[in-house]
Amino acid sequence: MKPARAKTPRKPLVKKGSQTNLKDPVGVYCRVRPLSFPEQEGCIEVINNTTVQLHSPEGYRLNRNGDYKETQYSFKQVFGTHTTQKELFNVVACPLVDDLIHGKNGLLFTYGVTGSGKTHTMTGSPGEGGLLPRCLDMIFNSIGSFQAKRYVFKSNDRNSMDIQCEVDALLERQKREAVPNPKTPSGKRQVDPEFADMITVREFCKAEEVDEDSVYGVFVSYIEIYNNYIYDLLEEVSFDPTKPKLPQSKMLREDKNHNMYVAGCTEVEVKSTEEAFEVFWRGQKKRRIANTHLNRESSRSHSVFNIRLVQAPLDADGDNVLQEKEQIIISQLSLVDLAGSERTNRTKAEGNRLREAGNINQSLMTLRTCMEVLRENQMYGTNKMVPYRDSKLTHLFKNYFDGEGKVRMIVCVNPKAEDYEESLQVMRFAEVTQEVEVARPVDKAICGLTPGRRFRNHVRGGPVGDEPPVTNVVLQSFPPLPSCEILDINDEQTLPRLIEALEKRHHLRQMMIDEFHKQANTFKALLQECSTAVLNKENYIHGKLNDQEKVISGQKLEIERLEKKNKTLEYKIEILEKTTTIYEEDKRNLQQELETQTQKLQRQFSDKRRLEARLQGMVTETSMKWQKECERRVAATQLEMQNKLWVKDEKLKQLKAIVTEPKTERPERPSRERDREKVIPRSASPPPVPNAPPIRLRHRRSRSAGDRWVDHKPASNVQTETVMQPHVPHAITVAVPNEKALAKCEKYMLTHQELASDGEIETKLIKGDVFKTRGGGQSVQFTEIETLKQESPSGSRKRRSSTVAPAQPDGTESEWTDVETRCSVAVEMRAGSQLGPGYQHHAQPKRKKP
């Protein structure tokens, strides 16, 4: 007789929210792979089971001025080069599988540089299975006898599960069996020898305290994140050699419980470890790998293998699944094999490999940034937004870091010296990750059905015992009946013996009846006593309950009062918040208005200053302009008055000549030209004598010879043979005036030649003063013009060389002064200009004939 199986004890009910304040740090483990060659130089040393030490290799020390730097990093546990897959599984993955069976989520991912052994740790090798096949083996060892029939659970597109009755599940099984589906592997098929050694686990592992009153279903899916796009590795694409169809990327969605999932991802229901690993192996062949300079089979994408365990309770009879969707418990274990971080200058990546490496490093950098922000928010109480959405990898697993399950990370490192820089970055990231705390997941509520109902209607382990029924015992206590067969008519013993036996049986029956009634009465008395005691206890309990109800009612009234008070305070707080918001808004508006007014005043003040400067310039310019105009008008008036005075003098002289000469001689009135040729001073000096001795050739000296002059002589001028030649000492002679020459001098003289009306060359010396302008340049204001002219002696004209001198200090003027030479000419040259001097001629009106 087999021993009866012990019932699984019922788990205590944990109230929701009782563990919301409990947090556990992210479990970070370190695994050091062995060196490829024994003589290879290493940079990582295992100190103890929780600490590793990094020391810079020889070449690195030479490049860093010989500094020998050693750094130690601590982990939850360190696995050395001789660690087996079983030891790693028992410490890291086994607790996650146990939580999965008890309705909790888990996340396990491997992290490290390329070629550090991440894929080997997750998948394993022939003869030594990794974490993934061992997790599957433990799951099916634990729930093997409690699995629901295929298609009782059916996944939908909303990241949840539906329940089908046995009839619907049977019809769907028959329908699927009629049409072979490669997505659903058959458990009767032979195991593929390619991976048969990986799933052969010698060590039996099973979870404790599995709920026997529930049925289970296992669903697996396999995706990869390549270049920040999600692809379904289990999706079957019809092969068309003419038009090959590229795989379509999948989108992330959020379900009603705010959990992230991949929409449209293929989920396969499996019933054994072999089926599950066959599905994994089919997707593994589609995963993108490439040959790089550092790794012959380098993963070019992040792979995620999801195991979803669906649990539903049995009904009250323990025969069928309870058809209530709310009672379904779905837990998930995600096994993530991250692509290795790498440096392109070492992998020699080009083209697509370079683009893949950039996306891999970017997603890993986003993961590191999320960890740093989570740590900063937890350590310093900040509320920075965690950038989960910057990468599909972090966005998919954001729920785990928000408290939806345990998180474990295995840091795989290669101790070779060439990976020192990359291993240092990996260790720093692991150090940051260990300080991140994740909220402890809450235990799921258990349905209120009676435990042990699966084995209630049948005996477990064979018959209970060999005890006979009660009726047989009672019948055996009666005396045996004698033989009732009468063979002779004269037989007188058989009937009396039969009557005696029946009388004994009747007497015994009567005694048993009396004993039964007696025991029944005793039992009734006991029942009455029990009922009385129960009634007393009930009354006592009712009294206690009444007291408790009074206390509870009082507490309820107090709670209601406090709630009312709380609502009142909340209302006041809300009013204060609204008032504060209004005041803050007014404050902001007033600040904006103040800033606007300040900017407006600044603009007005700036405009005012510009206007003042402009007006000041205009006033200065206008003043200078009117000053010059007044000077010009005064000079013109003086010239006109002098001309009038000269005319009067001429008339007086003619009158005097008429009076003094004898009447017989009639004087000839000189012509205008001859009058101009005569040089008669207004003073009492005599007129020039015609037969004076010839003067010697000399240079006329300017009365301003003490100043520095710019002698402007254009290259086109013709050399004249006049007796009077202009000569200015210390002058700067230029062919084209420039700013540099004007800046050094105070006077300016232009030698200008033109052809007169009689065909002779007329030389004009245009003189002026040099002034500095506001713009930083130089301006020339012409003050006078001297004329050198040659005339032919033929005809009535005389050859002369006249010089028009400036006005005398005593107000007198030479009689040879020409009105046209008394002009005001101004030349203004801007700073930096290379043009020649332009001048403007303002001519005075000629004197009218008397």
CSV table of N, CA and C in Angstrom, one decimal, residues 485-615:
chain,number,residue,atom,x,y,z
A,485,GLU,N,-33.1,-27.8,7.4
A,485,GLU,CA,-33.6,-28.8,6.5
A,485,GLU,C,-34.3,-30.0,7.3
A,486,ILE,N,-35.6,-30.3,7.0
A,486,ILE,CA,-36.4,-31.4,7.6
A,486,ILE,C,-36.4,-32.6,6.6
A,487,LEU,N,-35.7,-33.7,7.0
A,487,LEU,CA,-35.7,-34.8,6.1
A,487,LEU,C,-36.7,-35.9,6.5
A,488,ASP,N,-37.2,-35.9,7.7
A,488,ASP,CA,-38.2,-36.9,8.2
A,488,ASP,C,-39.4,-36.2,8.7
A,489,ILE,N,-40.5,-36.9,8.5
A,489,ILE,CA,-41.8,-36.3,9.0
A,489,ILE,C,-41.9,-36.4,10.5
A,490,ASN,N,-41.2,-37.3,11.0
A,490,ASN,CA,-41.2,-37.5,12.5
A,490,ASN,C,-40.1,-36.7,13.2
A,491,ASP,N,-39.4,-35.8,12.4
A,491,ASP,CA,-38.3,-35.0,13.0
A,491,ASP,C,-38.9,-33.9,13.9
A,492,GLU,N,-38.6,-34.0,15.2
A,492,GLU,CA,-39.1,-33.1,16.2
A,492,GLU,C,-38.0,-32.2,16.8
A,493,GLN,N,-36.8,-32.3,16.3
A,493,GLN,CA,-35.7,-31.5,16.9
A,493,GLN,C,-35.3,-30.3,16.1
A,494,THR,N,-35.5,-30.4,14.8
A,494,THR,CA,-35.1,-29.3,14.0
A,494,THR,C,-35.8,-28.0,14.3
A,495,LEU,N,-37.2,-28.1,14.3
A,495,LEU,CA,-38.0,-26.9,14.6
A,495,LEU,C,-37.8,-26.3,15.9
A,496,PRO,N,-37.7,-27.2,17.0
A,496,PRO,CA,-37.4,-26.5,18.4
A,496,PRO,C,-36.1,-25.8,18.4
A,497,ARG,N,-35.0,-26.5,17.7
A,497,ARG,CA,-33.7,-25.8,17.8
A,497,ARG,C,-33.8,-24.5,17.0
A,498,LEU,N,-34.5,-24.5,15.9
A,498,LEU,CA,-34.7,-23.2,15.1
A,498,LEU,C,-35.4,-22.2,15.9
A,499,ILE,N,-36.5,-22.6,16.6
A,499,ILE,CA,-37.3,-21.7,17.4
A,499,ILE,C,-36.4,-21.1,18.5
A,500,GLU,N,-35.6,-21.9,19.2
A,500,GLU,CA,-34.8,-21.5,20.3
A,500,GLU,C,-33.7,-20.5,19.8
A,501,ALA,N,-33.1,-20.8,18.6
A,501,ALA,CA,-32.1,-19.9,18.1
A,501,ALA,C,-32.8,-18.5,17.7
A,502,LEU,N,-34.0,-18.6,17.1
A,502,LEU,CA,-34.6,-17.3,16.8
A,502,LEU,C,-35.0,-16.5,18.0
A,503,GLU,N,-35.4,-17.2,19.1
A,503,GLU,CA,-35.8,-16.5,20.3
A,503,GLU,C,-34.5,-15.9,20.9
A,504,LYS,N,-33.4,-16.6,20.8
A,504,LYS,CA,-32.1,-16.0,21.3
A,504,LYS,C,-31.8,-14.7,20.5
A,505,ARG,N,-31.9,-14.9,19.2
A,505,ARG,CA,-31.6,-13.7,18.4
A,505,ARG,C,-32.6,-12.5,18.7
A,506,HIS,N,-33.9,-12.8,18.9
A,506,HIS,CA,-34.8,-11.8,19.2
A,506,HIS,C,-34.5,-11.1,20.5
A,507,HIS,N,-34.1,-12.0,21.5
A,507,HIS,CA,-33.7,-11.4,22.8
A,507,HIS,C,-32.5,-10.5,22.7
A,508,LEU,N,-31.5,-11.1,21.9
A,508,LEU,CA,-30.3,-10.3,21.7
A,508,LEU,C,-30.6,-9.0,20.9
A,509,ARG,N,-31.5,-9.1,20.0
A,509,ARG,CA,-31.9,-7.9,19.3
A,509,ARG,C,-32.6,-6.9,20.2
A,510,GLN,N,-33.4,-7.4,21.1
A,510,GLN,CA,-34.1,-6.5,22.0
A,510,GLN,C,-33.1,-5.8,23.0
A,511,MET,N,-32.1,-6.6,23.4
A,511,MET,CA,-31.1,-6.0,24.3
A,511,MET,C,-30.3,-4.9,23.5
A,512,MET,N,-30.0,-5.3,22.2
A,512,MET,CA,-29.3,-4.3,21.5
A,512,MET,C,-30.1,-3.0,21.2
A,513,ILE,N,-31.4,-3.2,21.0
A,513,ILE,CA,-32.3,-2.0,20.9
A,513,ILE,C,-32.3,-1.2,22.2
A,514,ASP,N,-32.4,-1.9,23.3
A,514,ASP,CA,-32.5,-1.2,24.6
A,514,ASP,C,-31.1,-0.4,24.8
A,515,GLU,N,-30.1,-1.2,24.4
A,515,GLU,CA,-28.8,-0.5,24.6
A,515,GLU,C,-28.6,0.7,23.7
A,516,PHE,N,-29.2,0.5,22.5
A,516,PHE,CA,-29.1,1.6,21.5
A,516,PHE,C,-29.9,2.8,22.0
A,517,HIS,N,-31.2,2.5,22.5
A,517,HIS,CA,-32.0,3.7,23.0
A,517,HIS,C,-31.3,4.3,24.2
A,518,LYS,N,-30.7,3.5,25.1
A,518,LYS,CA,-30.0,4.1,26.2
A,518,LYS,C,-28.8,5.0,25.8
A,519,GLN,N,-28.0,4.4,24.8
A,519,GLN,CA,-26.9,5.2,24.3
A,519,GLN,C,-27.4,6.5,23.6
A,520,ALA,N,-28.6,6.3,22.9
A,520,ALA,CA,-29.1,7.4,22.1
A,520,ALA,C,-29.6,8.5,23.1
A,521,ASN,N,-30.2,8.1,24.2
A,521,ASN,CA,-30.6,9.1,25.2
A,521,ASN,C,-29.4,9.8,25.8
A,522,THR,N,-28.4,8.9,26.1
A,522,THR,CA,-27.2,9.5,26.6
A,522,THR,C,-26.6,10.6,25.6
A,523,PHE,N,-26.5,10.1,24.4
A,523,PHE,CA,-26.0,11.0,23.3
A,523,PHE,C,-26.9,12.3,23.2
A,524,LYS,N,-28.2,12.1,23.3
A,524,LYS,CA,-29.1,13.3,23.3
A,524,LYS,C,-28.8,14.2,24.4
A,525,ALA,N,-28.5,13.6,25.6
A,525,ALA,CA,-28.2,14.5,26.7
A,525,ALA,C,-26.9,15.2,26.5
A,526,LEU,N,-26.0,14.5,26.0
A,526,LEU,CA,-24.7,15.1,25.6
A,526,LEU,C,-24.9,16.2,24.6
A,527,LEU,N,-25.7,15.9,23.6
A,527,LEU,CA,-26.0,16.9,22.6
A,527,LEU,C,-26.7,18.2,23.2
A,528,GLN,N,-27.6,17.9,24.1
A,528,GLN,CA,-28.3,19.0,24.8
A,528,GLN,C,-27.3,19.9,25.6
A,529,GLU,N,-26.4,19.1,26.3
A,529,GLU,CA,-25.4,19.9,27.0
A,529,GLU,C,-24.5,20.7,26.0
A,530,CYS,N,-24.1,20.0,25.0
A,530,CYS,CA,-23.3,20.7,24.0
A,530,CYS,C,-24.0,21.9,23.4
A,531,SER,N,-25.3,21.7,23.1
A,531,SER,CA,-26.1,22.8,22.5
A,531,SER,C,-26.2,23.9,23.5
A,532,THR,N,-26.4,23.5,24.8
A,532,THR,CA,-26.5,24.6,25.8
A,532,THR,C,-25.2,25.3,25.9
A,533,ALA,N,-24.1,24.6,25.9
A,533,ALA,CA,-22.8,25.2,26.0
A,533,ALA,C,-22.6,26.1,24.8
A,534,VAL,N,-22.9,25.6,23.6
A,534,VAL,CA,-22.8,26.4,22.4
A,534,VAL,C,-23.6,27.6,22.5
A,535,LEU,N,-24.9,27.4,23.0
A,535,LEU,CA,-25.8,28.6,23.1
A,535,LEU,C,-25.2,29.6,24.0
A,536,ASN,N,-24.6,29.1,25.2
A,536,ASN,CA,-24.0,30.1,26.1
A,536,ASN,C,-22.8,30.8,25.4
A,537,LYS,N,-22.0,30.0,24.7
A,537,LYS,CA,-20.9,30.6,24.0
A,537,LYS,C,-21.4,31.6,23.0
A,538,GLU,N,-22.4,31.2,22.3
A,538,GLU,CA,-23.0,32.1,21.3
A,538,GLU,C,-23.4,33.4,21.9
A,539,ASN,N,-24.1,33.3,23.1
A,539,ASN,CA,-24.6,34.5,23.8
A,539,ASN,C,-23.4,35.3,24.2
A,540,TYR,N,-22.4,34.6,24.7
A,540,TYR,CA,-21.2,35.4,25.1
A,540,TYR,C,-20.5,36.0,23.9
A,541,ILE,N,-20.5,35.3,22.9
A,541,ILE,CA,-19.8,35.8,21.7
A,541,ILE,C,-20.7,37.0,21.1
A,542,HIS,N,-22.0,36.8,21.1
A,542,HIS,CA,-22.9,37.9,20.7
A,542,HIS,C,-22.7,39.1,21.6
A,543,GLY,N,-22.6,38.9,22.9
A,543,GLY,CA,-22.3,40.0,23.8
A,543,GLY,C,-21.0,40.7,23.4
A,544,LYS,N,-20.0,39.9,23.2
A,544,LYS,CA,-18.7,40.5,22.8
A,544,LYS,C,-18.8,41.2,21.5
A,545,LEU,N,-19.5,40.5,20.6
A,545,LEU,CA,-19.7,41.1,19.2
A,545,LEU,C,-20.4,42.5,19.3
A,546,ASN,N,-21.5,42.5,20.2
A,546,ASN,CA,-22.2,43.8,20.4
A,546,ASN,C,-21.2,44.8,20.9
A,547,ASP,N,-20.4,44.4,21.9
A,547,ASP,CA,-19.5,45.4,22.4
A,547,ASP,C,-18.5,45.9,21.3
A,548,GLN,N,-18.0,44.9,20.6
A,548,GLN,CA,-17.1,45.2,19.5
A,548,GLN,C,-17.8,46.1,18.5
A,549,GLU,N,-19.1,45.8,18.2
A,549,GLU,CA,-19.8,46.6,17.2
A,549,GLU,C,-20.0,48.0,17.7
A,550,LYS,N,-20.2,48.1,19.0
A,550,LYS,CA,-20.3,49.5,19.6
A,550,LYS,C,-19.0,50.2,19.4
A,551,VAL,N,-17.9,49.5,19.7
A,551,VAL,CA,-16.6,50.1,19.6
A,551,VAL,C,-16.4,50.5,18.1
A,552,ILE,N,-16.7,49.5,17.2
A,552,ILE,CA,-16.5,49.8,15.8
A,552,ILE,C,-17.4,51.0,15.3
A,553,SER,N,-18.7,51.0,15.8
A,553,SER,CA,-19.5,52.1,15.4
A,553,SER,C,-18.9,53.4,15.9
A,554,GLY,N,-18.4,53.4,17.2
A,554,GLY,CA,-17.8,54.6,17.7
A,554,GLY,C,-16.6,55.0,16.8
A,555,GLN,N,-15.8,54.0,16.5
A,555,GLN,CA,-14.6,54.2,15.6
A,555,GLN,C,-15.1,54.7,14.2
A,556,LYS,N,-16.2,54.1,13.7
A,556,LYS,CA,-16.7,54.6,12.4
A,556,LYS,C,-17.1,56.1,12.5
A,557,LEU,N,-17.8,56.4,13.6
A,557,LEU,CA,-18.2,57.8,13.8
A,557,LEU,C,-17.0,58.7,13.9
A,558,GLU,N,-16.0,58.2,14.6
A,558,GLU,CA,-14.7,59.0,14.7
A,558,GLU,C,-14.1,59.1,13.3
A,559,ILE,N,-14.1,58.0,12.6
A,559,ILE,CA,-13.5,58.0,11.2
A,559,ILE,C,-14.3,59.0,10.3
A,560,GLU,N,-15.6,58.9,10.4
A,560,GLU,CA,-16.5,59.9,9.6
A,560,GLU,C,-16.2,61.3,10.0
A,561,ARG,N,-16.0,61.5,11.3
A,561,ARG,CA,-15.7,62.9,11.7
A,561,ARG,C,-14.3,63.3,11.2
A,562,LEU,N,-13.4,62.4,11.3
A,562,LEU,CA,-12.0,62.7,10.8
A,562,LEU,C,-12.1,62.9,9.2
A,563,GLU,N,-12.9,62.1,8.6
A,563,GLU,CA,-13.0,62.2,7.1
A,563,GLU,C,-13.6,63.5,6.7
A,564,LYS,N,-14.7,63.9,7.5
A,564,LYS,CA,-15.3,65.2,7.2
A,564,LYS,C,-14.2,66.4,7.4
A,565,LYS,N,-13.5,66.2,8.6
A,565,LYS,CA,-12.5,67.2,8.9
A,565,LYS,C,-11.4,67.2,7.8
A,566,ASN,N,-11.1,66.0,7.4
A,566,ASN,CA,-10.1,65.9,6.3
A,566,ASN,C,-10.6,66.5,5.0
A,567,LYS,N,-11.9,66.3,4.7
A,567,LYS,CA,-12.4,66.9,3.5
A,567,LYS,C,-12.4,68.4,3.6
A,568,THR,N,-12.8,68.9,4.8
A,568,THR,CA,-12.8,70.3,5.0
A,568,THR,C,-11.4,70.9,4.8
A,569,LEU,N,-10.4,70.2,5.4
A,569,LEU,CA,-9.0,70.7,5.2
A,569,LEU,C,-8.6,70.6,3.8
A,570,GLU,N,-9.0,69.5,3.1
A,570,GLU,CA,-8.6,69.3,1.7
A,570,GLU,C,-9.2,70.5,0.9
A,571,TYR,N,-10.5,70.8,1.2
A,571,TYR,CA,-11.2,71.9,0.5
A,571,TYR,C,-10.5,73.2,0.8
A,572,LYS,N,-10.1,73.4,2.0
A,572,LYS,CA,-9.3,74.6,2.3
A,572,LYS,C,-8.0,74.6,1.6
A,573,ILE,N,-7.3,73.5,1.6
A,573,ILE,CA,-6.1,73.4,0.9
A,573,ILE,C,-6.2,73.7,-0.6
A,574,GLU,N,-7.3,73.1,-1.1
A,574,GLU,CA,-7.6,73.3,-2.5
A,574,GLU,C,-7.8,74.8,-2.8
A,575,ILE,N,-8.6,75.4,-1.9
A,575,ILE,CA,-8.9,76.9,-2.1
A,575,ILE,C,-7.6,77.7,-2.0
A,576,LEU,N,-6.7,77.3,-1.0
A,576,LEU,CA,-5.4,78.0,-0.8
A,576,LEU,C,-4.6,77.7,-2.1
A,577,GLU,N,-4.6,76.5,-2.6
A,577,GLU,CA,-3.8,76.2,-3.8
A,577,GLU,C,-4.3,77.0,-5.0
A,578,LYS,N,-5.6,77.1,-5.1
A,578,LYS,CA,-6.1,77.9,-6.2
A,578,LYS,C,-5.8,79.4,-6.0
A,579,THR,N,-5.9,79.9,-4.8
A,579,THR,CA,-5.5,81.3,-4.5
A,579,THR,C,-4.0,81.5,-4.8
A,580,THR,N,-3.2,80.5,-4.3
A,580,THR,CA,-1.8,80.6,-4.6
A,580,THR,C,-1.5,80.6,-6.1
A,581,THR,N,-2.3,79.8,-6.8
A,581,THR,CA,-2.1,79.7,-8.3
A,581,THR,C,-2.5,81.1,-8.9
A,582,ILE,N,-3.6,81.6,-8.4
A,582,ILE,CA,-4.0,82.9,-9.0
A,582,ILE,C,-3.0,84.0,-8.7
A,583,TYR,N,-2.5,84.0,-7.4
A,583,TYR,CA,-1.5,85.0,-7.0
A,583,TYR,C,-0.2,84.8,-7.8
A,584,GLU,N,0.2,83.6,-8.0
A,584,GLU,CA,1.4,83.3,-8.8
A,584,GLU,C,1.2,83.7,-10.2
A,585,GLU,N,0.0,83.5,-10.8
A,585,GLU,CA,-0.3,83.9,-12.1
A,585,GLU,C,-0.2,85.4,-12.2
A,586,ASP,N,-0.9,86.1,-11.2
A,586,ASP,CA,-0.8,87.6,-11.2
A,586,ASP,C,0.6,88.0,-11.1
A,587,LYS,N,1.4,87.3,-10.2
A,587,LYS,CA,2.8,87.7,-10.1
A,587,LYS,C,3.6,87.6,-11.4
A,588,ARG,N,3.3,86.5,-12.0
A,588,ARG,CA,4.0,86.3,-13.3
A,588,ARG,C,3.6,87.3,-14.3
A,589,ASN,N,2.3,87.6,-14.4
A,589,ASN,CA,1.8,88.7,-15.3
A,589,ASN,C,2.4,90.0,-15.0
A,590,LEU,N,2.4,90.3,-13.7
A,590,LEU,CA,3.0,91.6,-13.3
A,590,LEU,C,4.5,91.7,-13.6
A,591,GLN,N,5.2,90.6,-13.4
A,591,GLN,CA,6.6,90.5,-13.7
A,591,GLN,C,6.8,90.7,-15.2
A,592,GLN,N,5.9,90.0,-16.0
A,592,GLN,CA,6.1,90.2,-17.4
A,592,GLN,C,5.8,91.6,-17.9
A,593,GLU,N,4.7,92.2,-17.3
A,593,GLU,CA,4.4,93.5,-17.6
A,593,GLU,C,5.5,94.5,-17.2
A,594,LEU,N,6.1,94.2,-16.0
A,594,LEU,CA,7.2,95.1,-15.5
A,594,LEU,C,8.4,94.9,-16.5
A,595,GLU,N,8.7,93.7,-16.9
A,595,GLU,CA,9.8,93.5,-17.8
A,595,GLU,C,9.5,94.2,-19.2
A,596,THR,N,8.2,94.1,-19.6
A,596,THR,CA,7.8,94.8,-20.9
A,596,THR,C,8.0,96.3,-20.8
A,597,GLN,N,7.5,96.8,-19.6
A,597,GLN,CA,7.6,98.3,-19.4
A,597,GLN,C,9.1,98.7,-19.3
A,598,THR,N,9.9,97.9,-18.6
A,598,THR,CA,11.3,98.2,-18.5
A,598,THR,C,12.0,98.2,-19.9
A,599,GLN,N,11.6,97.2,-20.7
A,599,GLN,CA,12.2,97.1,-22.0
A,599,GLN,C,11.7,98.3,-22.9
A,600,LYS,N,10.4,98.7,-22.7
A,600,LYS,CA,9.9,99.8,-23.4
A,600,LYS,C,10.6,101.1,-23.0
A,601,LEU,N,10.8,101.3,-21.7
A,601,LEU,CA,11.5,102.5,-21.2
A,601,LEU,C,13.0,102.5,-21.8
A,602,GLN,N,13.6,101.3,-21.7
A,602,GLN,CA,15.0,101.2,-22.2
A,602,GLN,C,15.0,101.6,-23.7
A,603,ARG,N,14.0,101.1,-24.5
A,603,ARG,CA,14.0,101.4,-25.9
A,603,ARG,C,13.7,102.9,-26.1
A,604,GLN,N,12.8,103.5,-25.3
A,604,GLN,CA,12.5,104.9,-25.4
A,604,GLN,C,13.8,105.7,-25.1
A,605,PHE,N,14.4,105.3,-24.0
A,605,PHE,CA,15.7,106.0,-23.6
A,605,PHE,C,16.7,105.9,-24.7
A,606,SER,N,16.9,104.7,-25.2
A,606,SER,CA,17.8,104.6,-26.3
A,606,SER,C,17.5,105.4,-27.5
A,607,ASP,N,16.2,105.4,-27.9
A,607,ASP,CA,15.7,106.2,-29.0
A,607,ASP,C,16.0,107.7,-28.7
A,608,LYS,N,15.7,108.1,-27.4
A,608,LYS,CA,15.9,109.5,-27.1
A,608,LYS,C,17.4,109.9,-27.2
A,609,ARG,N,18.3,109.0,-26.7
A,609,ARG,CA,19.7,109.3,-26.9
A,609,ARG,C,20.1,109.4,-28.3
A,610,ARG,N,19.6,108.5,-29.2
A,610,ARG,CA,19.9,108.5,-30.6
A,610,ARG,C,19.4,109.8,-31.2
A,611,LEU,N,18.1,110.2,-30.8
A,611,LEU,CA,17.6,111.4,-31.4
A,611,LEU,C,18.3,112.6,-30.9
A,612,GLU,N,18.8,112.6,-29.6
A,612,GLU,CA,19.6,113.8,-29.2
A,612,GLU,C,20.9,113.9,-29.9
A,613,ALA,N,21.5,112.7,-30.1
A,613,ALA,CA,22.8,112.7,-30.9
A,613,ALA,C,22.5,113.2,-32.3
A,614,ARG,N,21.4,112.7,-32.9
A,614,ARG,CA,21.1,113.1,-34.3
A,614,ARG,C,20.8,114.6,-34.4
A,615,LEU,N,20.0,115.1,-33.4
A,615,LEU,CA,19.7,116.5,-33.4
A,615,LEU,C,20.9,117.3,-33.2
